Short mmCIF file of C-alpha atoms in Angstrom, two decimals:
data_model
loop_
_atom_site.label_atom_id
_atom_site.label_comp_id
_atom_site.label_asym_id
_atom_site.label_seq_id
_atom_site.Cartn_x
_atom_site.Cartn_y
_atom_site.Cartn_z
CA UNK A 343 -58.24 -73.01 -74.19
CA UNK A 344 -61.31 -74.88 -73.73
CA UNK A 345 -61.10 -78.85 -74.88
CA UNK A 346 -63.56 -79.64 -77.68
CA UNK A 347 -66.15 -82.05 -77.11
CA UNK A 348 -65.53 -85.26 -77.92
CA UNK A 349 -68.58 -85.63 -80.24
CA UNK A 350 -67.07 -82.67 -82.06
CA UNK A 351 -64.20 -83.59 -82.36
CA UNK A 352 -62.52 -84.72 -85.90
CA UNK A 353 -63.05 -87.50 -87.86
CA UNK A 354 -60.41 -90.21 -88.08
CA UNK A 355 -60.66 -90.02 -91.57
CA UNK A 356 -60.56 -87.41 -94.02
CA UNK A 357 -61.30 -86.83 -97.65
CA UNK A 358 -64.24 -89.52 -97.66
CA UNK A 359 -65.67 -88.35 -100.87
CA UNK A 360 -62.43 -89.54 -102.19
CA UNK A 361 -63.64 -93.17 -100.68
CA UNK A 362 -65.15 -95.62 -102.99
CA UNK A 363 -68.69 -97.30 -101.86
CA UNK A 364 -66.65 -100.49 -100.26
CA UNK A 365 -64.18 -98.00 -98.67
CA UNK A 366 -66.92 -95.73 -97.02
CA UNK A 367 -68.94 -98.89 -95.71
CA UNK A 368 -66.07 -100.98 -94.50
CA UNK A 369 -64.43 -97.71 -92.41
CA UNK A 370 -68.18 -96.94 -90.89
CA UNK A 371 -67.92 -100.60 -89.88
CA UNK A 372 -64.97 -100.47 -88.42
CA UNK A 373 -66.16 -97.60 -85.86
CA UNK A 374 -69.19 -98.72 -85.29
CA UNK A 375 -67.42 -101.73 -83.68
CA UNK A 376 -66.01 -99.75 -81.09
CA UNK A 377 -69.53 -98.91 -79.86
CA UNK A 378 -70.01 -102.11 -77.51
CA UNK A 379 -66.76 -101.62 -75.93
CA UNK A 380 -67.76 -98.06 -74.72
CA UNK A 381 -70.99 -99.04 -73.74
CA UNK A 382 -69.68 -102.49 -71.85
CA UNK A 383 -67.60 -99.55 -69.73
CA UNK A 384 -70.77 -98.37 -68.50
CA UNK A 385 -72.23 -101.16 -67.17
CA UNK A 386 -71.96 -100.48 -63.92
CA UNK A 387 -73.71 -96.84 -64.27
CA UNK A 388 -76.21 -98.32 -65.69
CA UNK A 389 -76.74 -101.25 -63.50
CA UNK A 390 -77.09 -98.32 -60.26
CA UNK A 391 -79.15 -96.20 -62.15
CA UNK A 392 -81.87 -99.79 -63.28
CA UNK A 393 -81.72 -100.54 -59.52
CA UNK A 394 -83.53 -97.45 -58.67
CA UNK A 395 -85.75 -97.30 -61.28
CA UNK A 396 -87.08 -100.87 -60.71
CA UNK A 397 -87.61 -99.63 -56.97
CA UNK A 398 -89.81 -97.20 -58.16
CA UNK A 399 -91.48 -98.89 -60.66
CA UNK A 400 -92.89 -101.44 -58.58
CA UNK A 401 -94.00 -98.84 -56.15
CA UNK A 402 -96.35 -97.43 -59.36
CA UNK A 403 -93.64 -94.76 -60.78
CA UNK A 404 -93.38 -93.94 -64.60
CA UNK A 405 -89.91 -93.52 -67.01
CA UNK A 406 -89.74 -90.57 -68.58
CA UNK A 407 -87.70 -90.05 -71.42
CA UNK A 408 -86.01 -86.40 -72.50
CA UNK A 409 -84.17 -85.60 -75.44
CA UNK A 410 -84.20 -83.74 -78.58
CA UNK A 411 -83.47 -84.18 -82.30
CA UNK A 412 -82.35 -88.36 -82.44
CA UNK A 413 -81.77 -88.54 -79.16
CA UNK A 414 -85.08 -87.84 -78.68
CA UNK A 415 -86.63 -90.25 -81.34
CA UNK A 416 -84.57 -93.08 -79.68
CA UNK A 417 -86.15 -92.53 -76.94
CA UNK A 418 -89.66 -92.28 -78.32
CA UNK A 419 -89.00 -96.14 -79.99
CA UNK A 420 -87.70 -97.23 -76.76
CA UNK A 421 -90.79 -96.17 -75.16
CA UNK A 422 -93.08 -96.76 -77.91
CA UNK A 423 -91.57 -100.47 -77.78
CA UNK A 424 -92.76 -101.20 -74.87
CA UNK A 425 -96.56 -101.47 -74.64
CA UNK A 426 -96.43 -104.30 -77.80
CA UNK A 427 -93.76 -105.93 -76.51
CA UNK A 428 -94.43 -106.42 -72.81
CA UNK A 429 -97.82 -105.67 -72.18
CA UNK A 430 -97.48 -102.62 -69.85
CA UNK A 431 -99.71 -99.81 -70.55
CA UNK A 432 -98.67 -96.80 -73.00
CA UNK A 433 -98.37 -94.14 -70.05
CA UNK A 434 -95.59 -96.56 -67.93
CA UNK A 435 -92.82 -95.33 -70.51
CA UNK A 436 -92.60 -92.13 -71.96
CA UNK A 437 -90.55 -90.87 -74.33
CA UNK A 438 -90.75 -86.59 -75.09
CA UNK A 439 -88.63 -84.56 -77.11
CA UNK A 440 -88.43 -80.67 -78.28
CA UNK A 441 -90.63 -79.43 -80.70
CA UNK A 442 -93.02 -81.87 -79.68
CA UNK A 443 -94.93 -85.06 -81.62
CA UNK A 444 -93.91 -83.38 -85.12
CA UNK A 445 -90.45 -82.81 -84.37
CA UNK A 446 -90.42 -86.88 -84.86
CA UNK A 447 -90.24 -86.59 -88.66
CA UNK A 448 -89.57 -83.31 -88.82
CA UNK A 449 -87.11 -80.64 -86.92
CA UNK A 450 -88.28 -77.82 -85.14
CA UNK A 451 -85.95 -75.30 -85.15
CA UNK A 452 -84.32 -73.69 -81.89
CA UNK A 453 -86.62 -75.86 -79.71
CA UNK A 454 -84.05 -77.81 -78.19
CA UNK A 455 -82.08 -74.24 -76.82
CA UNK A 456 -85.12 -73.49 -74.55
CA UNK A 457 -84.13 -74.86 -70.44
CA UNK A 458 -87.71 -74.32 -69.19
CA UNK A 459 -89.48 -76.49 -71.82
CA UNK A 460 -88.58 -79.49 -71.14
CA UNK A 461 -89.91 -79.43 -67.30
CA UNK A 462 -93.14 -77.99 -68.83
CA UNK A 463 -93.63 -80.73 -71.57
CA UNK A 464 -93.50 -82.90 -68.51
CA UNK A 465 -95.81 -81.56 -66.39
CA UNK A 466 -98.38 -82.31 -68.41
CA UNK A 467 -97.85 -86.16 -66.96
CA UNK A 468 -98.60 -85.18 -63.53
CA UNK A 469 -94.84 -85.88 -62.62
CA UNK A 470 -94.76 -87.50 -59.03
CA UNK A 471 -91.87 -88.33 -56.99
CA UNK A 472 -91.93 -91.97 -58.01
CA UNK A 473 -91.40 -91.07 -61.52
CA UNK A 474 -88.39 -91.57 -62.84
CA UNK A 475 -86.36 -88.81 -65.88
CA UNK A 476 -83.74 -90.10 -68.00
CA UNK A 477 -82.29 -86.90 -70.16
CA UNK A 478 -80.86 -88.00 -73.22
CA UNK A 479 -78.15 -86.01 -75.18
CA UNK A 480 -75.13 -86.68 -77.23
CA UNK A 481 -73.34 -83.81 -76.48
CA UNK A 482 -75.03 -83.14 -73.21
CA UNK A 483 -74.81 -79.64 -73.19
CA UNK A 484 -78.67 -79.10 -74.71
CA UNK A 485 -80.42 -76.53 -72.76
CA UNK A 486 -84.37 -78.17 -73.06
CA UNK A 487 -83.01 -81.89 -71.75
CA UNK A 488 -80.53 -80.30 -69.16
CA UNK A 489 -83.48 -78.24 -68.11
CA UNK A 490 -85.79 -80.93 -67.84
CA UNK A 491 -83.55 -83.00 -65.91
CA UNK A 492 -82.69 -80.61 -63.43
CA UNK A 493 -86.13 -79.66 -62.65
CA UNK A 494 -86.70 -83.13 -62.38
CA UNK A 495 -84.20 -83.46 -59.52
CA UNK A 496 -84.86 -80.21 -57.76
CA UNK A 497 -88.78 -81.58 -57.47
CA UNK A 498 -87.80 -84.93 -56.09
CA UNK A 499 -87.42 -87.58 -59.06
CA UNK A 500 -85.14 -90.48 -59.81
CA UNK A 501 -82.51 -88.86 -62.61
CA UNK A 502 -79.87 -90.19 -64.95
CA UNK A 503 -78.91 -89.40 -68.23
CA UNK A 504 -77.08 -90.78 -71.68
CA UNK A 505 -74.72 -89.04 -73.19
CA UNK A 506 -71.20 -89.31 -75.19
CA UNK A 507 -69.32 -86.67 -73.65
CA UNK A 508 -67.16 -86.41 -70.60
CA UNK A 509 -68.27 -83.86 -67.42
CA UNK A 510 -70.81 -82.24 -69.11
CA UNK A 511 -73.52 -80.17 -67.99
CA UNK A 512 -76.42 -83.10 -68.05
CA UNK A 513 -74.09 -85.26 -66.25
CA UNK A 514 -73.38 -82.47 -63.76
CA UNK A 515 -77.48 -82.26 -62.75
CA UNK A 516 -78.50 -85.86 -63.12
CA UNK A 517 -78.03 -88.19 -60.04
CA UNK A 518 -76.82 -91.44 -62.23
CA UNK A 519 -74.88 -89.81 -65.06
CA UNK A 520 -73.90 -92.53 -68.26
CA UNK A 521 -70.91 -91.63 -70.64
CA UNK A 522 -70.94 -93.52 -73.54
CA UNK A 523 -67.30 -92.42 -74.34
CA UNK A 524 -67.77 -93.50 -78.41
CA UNK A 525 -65.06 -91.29 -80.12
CA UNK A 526 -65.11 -89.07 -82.91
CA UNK A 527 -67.94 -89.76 -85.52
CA UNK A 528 -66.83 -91.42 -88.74
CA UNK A 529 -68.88 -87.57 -90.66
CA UNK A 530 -67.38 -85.12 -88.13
CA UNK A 531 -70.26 -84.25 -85.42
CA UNK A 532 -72.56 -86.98 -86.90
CA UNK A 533 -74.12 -88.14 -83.64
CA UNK A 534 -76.66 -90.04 -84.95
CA UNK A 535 -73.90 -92.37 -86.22
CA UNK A 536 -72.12 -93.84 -83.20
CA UNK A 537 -73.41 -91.41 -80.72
CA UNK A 538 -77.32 -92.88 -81.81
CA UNK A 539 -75.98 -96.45 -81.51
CA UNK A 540 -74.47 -96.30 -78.18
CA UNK A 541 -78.08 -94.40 -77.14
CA UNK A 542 -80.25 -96.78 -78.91
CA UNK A 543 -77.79 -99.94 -77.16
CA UNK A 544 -78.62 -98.21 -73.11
CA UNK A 545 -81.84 -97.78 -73.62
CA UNK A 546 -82.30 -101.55 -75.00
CA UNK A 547 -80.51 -102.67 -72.01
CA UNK A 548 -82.46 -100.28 -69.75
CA UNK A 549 -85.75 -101.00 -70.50
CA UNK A 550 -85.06 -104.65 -71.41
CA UNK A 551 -83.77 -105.41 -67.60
CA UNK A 552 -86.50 -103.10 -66.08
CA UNK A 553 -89.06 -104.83 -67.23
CA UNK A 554 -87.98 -108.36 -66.78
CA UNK A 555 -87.16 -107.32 -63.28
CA UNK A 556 -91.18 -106.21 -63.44
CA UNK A 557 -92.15 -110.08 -64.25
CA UNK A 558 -92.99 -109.83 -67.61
CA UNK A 559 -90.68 -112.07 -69.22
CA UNK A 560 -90.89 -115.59 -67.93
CA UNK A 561 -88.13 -117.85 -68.82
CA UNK A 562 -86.98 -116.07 -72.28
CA UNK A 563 -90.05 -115.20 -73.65
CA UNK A 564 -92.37 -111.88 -73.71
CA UNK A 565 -95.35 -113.73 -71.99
CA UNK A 566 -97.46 -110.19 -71.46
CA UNK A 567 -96.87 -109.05 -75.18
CA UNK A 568 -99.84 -107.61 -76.98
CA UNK A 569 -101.03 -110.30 -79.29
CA UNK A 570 -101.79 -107.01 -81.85
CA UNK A 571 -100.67 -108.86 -85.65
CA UNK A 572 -100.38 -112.52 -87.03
CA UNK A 573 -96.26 -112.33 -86.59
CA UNK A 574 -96.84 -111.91 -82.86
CA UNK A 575 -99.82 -114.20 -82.60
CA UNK A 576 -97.60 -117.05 -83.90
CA UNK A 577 -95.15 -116.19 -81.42
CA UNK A 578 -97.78 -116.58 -78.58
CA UNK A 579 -98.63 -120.15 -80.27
CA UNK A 580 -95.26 -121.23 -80.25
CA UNK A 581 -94.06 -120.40 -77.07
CA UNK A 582 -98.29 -122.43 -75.81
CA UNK A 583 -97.47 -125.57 -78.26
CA UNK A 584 -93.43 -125.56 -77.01
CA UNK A 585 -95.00 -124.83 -72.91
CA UNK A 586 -97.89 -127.19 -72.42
CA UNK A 587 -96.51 -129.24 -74.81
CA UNK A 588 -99.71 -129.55 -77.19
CA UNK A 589 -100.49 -129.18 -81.16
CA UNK A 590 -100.10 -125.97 -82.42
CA UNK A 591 -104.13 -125.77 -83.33
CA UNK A 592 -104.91 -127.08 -79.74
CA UNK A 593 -102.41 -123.69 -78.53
CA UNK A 594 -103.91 -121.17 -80.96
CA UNK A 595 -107.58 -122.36 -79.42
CA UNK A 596 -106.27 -121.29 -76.38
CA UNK A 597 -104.83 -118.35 -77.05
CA UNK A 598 -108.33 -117.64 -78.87
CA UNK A 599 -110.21 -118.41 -75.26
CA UNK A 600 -107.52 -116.49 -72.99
CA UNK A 601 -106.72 -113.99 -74.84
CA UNK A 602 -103.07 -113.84 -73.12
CA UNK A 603 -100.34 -116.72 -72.67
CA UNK A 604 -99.73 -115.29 -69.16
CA UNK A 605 -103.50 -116.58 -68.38
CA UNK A 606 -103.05 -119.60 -69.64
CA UNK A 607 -99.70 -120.35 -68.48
CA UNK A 608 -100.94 -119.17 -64.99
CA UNK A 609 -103.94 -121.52 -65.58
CA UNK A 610 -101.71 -124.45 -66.20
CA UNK A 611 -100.04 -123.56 -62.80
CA UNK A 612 -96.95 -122.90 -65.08
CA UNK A 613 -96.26 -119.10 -63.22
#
């Protein structure tokens, strides 16, 4: 008899529309705390599959990220993240899913059971060798990011994956494999619960050590971010006023003339 996946498999609890509202939040709680735990386990996955992606980033390769339904939206914010936060242009990290842009806020039926679309929605990049594909998928038995990834592999790219279940097919074709062994969701099959948070936690950590290992964090702060709202300009003032140790008017006149706290940090002979 064939084992059921562990993202399918039951609920620790039963009968929650028994629950009361405390009840229902406090047991959610209570597995969503066993989330870090799993993902601390795969620290060292992780850590091999960062090494290799940082080689190939600073040789001018990409990230590509595959996935479909929330899997693929995580990795669409991941991506999306990036560009405000560090300053790297919007084509470095990618994030695709099935069914397309639209499939973001809405689902597009059966698009995630086709294995050859994936490989094609990446093409469209001009994939190189130097690019790097991360496949993500809960269960990791969908056919468009197991597709994609093995493609991927076959044509010469980096390739590692996220997903929740043990020896599946995704981890079978990617080269640096990461199971995120969460347990049964609190809604039986609900893997945007536990599943997404364990995602959503990698990706953080992947993207987050990539590019400070690209030098665009300096000390603890996101030097390169895009100065794009007043939140984020005050940011850049604060972390002038704190660095050069000036007023906070004297910092934002700065930032005004530089444009960038990089430049004037690099100005001060502060880099």
């Amino acid at each position: 008899m064939t084992k059921k996946p562990l993202t399918e498999s039951d609920s620790h609890y039963d009968h929650l529309e028994k629950m009361t509202i405390g009840e229902l939040l406090s047991n959610i709680n209570q597995e969503d705390q066993k989330v870090a735990g799993a993902v601390k386990k795969c620290i060292p996955e992780i850590e091999r599959l960062v090494t290799e992606i940082v080689i190939r980033m600073k040789k001018g390769g990409r990230l590509f990220y595959v996935g479909a339904g929330t899997s693929g939206r995580l990795g669409i914010v991941d991506a999306s993240e990036c560009p405000p936060t560090f300053g790297v242009p919007h084509d470095l990290v990618i994030g695709i899913m099935a069914g397309g842009d639209g499939a973001i806020r809405k689902a597009v039926e059966f698009a995630e059971d086709d294995p050859d679309q994936g490989w094609k929605d990446l093409q469209v990049f001009e994939i190189t060798k130097s690019d790097t594909i991360i496949g993500i998928a809960a269960s990791g038995r969908t056919p468009y990011v197991i597709g994609a990834v093995k493609s991927a592999r076959d044509f010469g790219c980096l390739t590692g994956c996220i997903t929740c279940n043990e020896d599946s097919r995704l981890a079978e074709v990617a080269e640096h494999p990461i199971e995120a062994l969460v347990g049964p969701e609190f809604v039986t099959g609900s893997t945007r619960m536990k599943a997404g948070t364990a995602q959503k936690l990698i990706l953080n950590m992947i993207s987050t050590t990539v590019m400070i290992q690209l030098g665009h964090v300096h000390g603890n702060k996101m030097v390169d971010m895009q100065l794009s709202n007043e939140k984020l300009i005050e940011r850049g003032v604060e972390i002038i006023a704190n660095k050069l140790n000036v007023t906070r008017s004297e910092a934002r006149e700065l930032l005004e003339q530089y444009g960038s706290v990089r430049k004037i940090l690099q100005e001060r002979g502060l880099f």
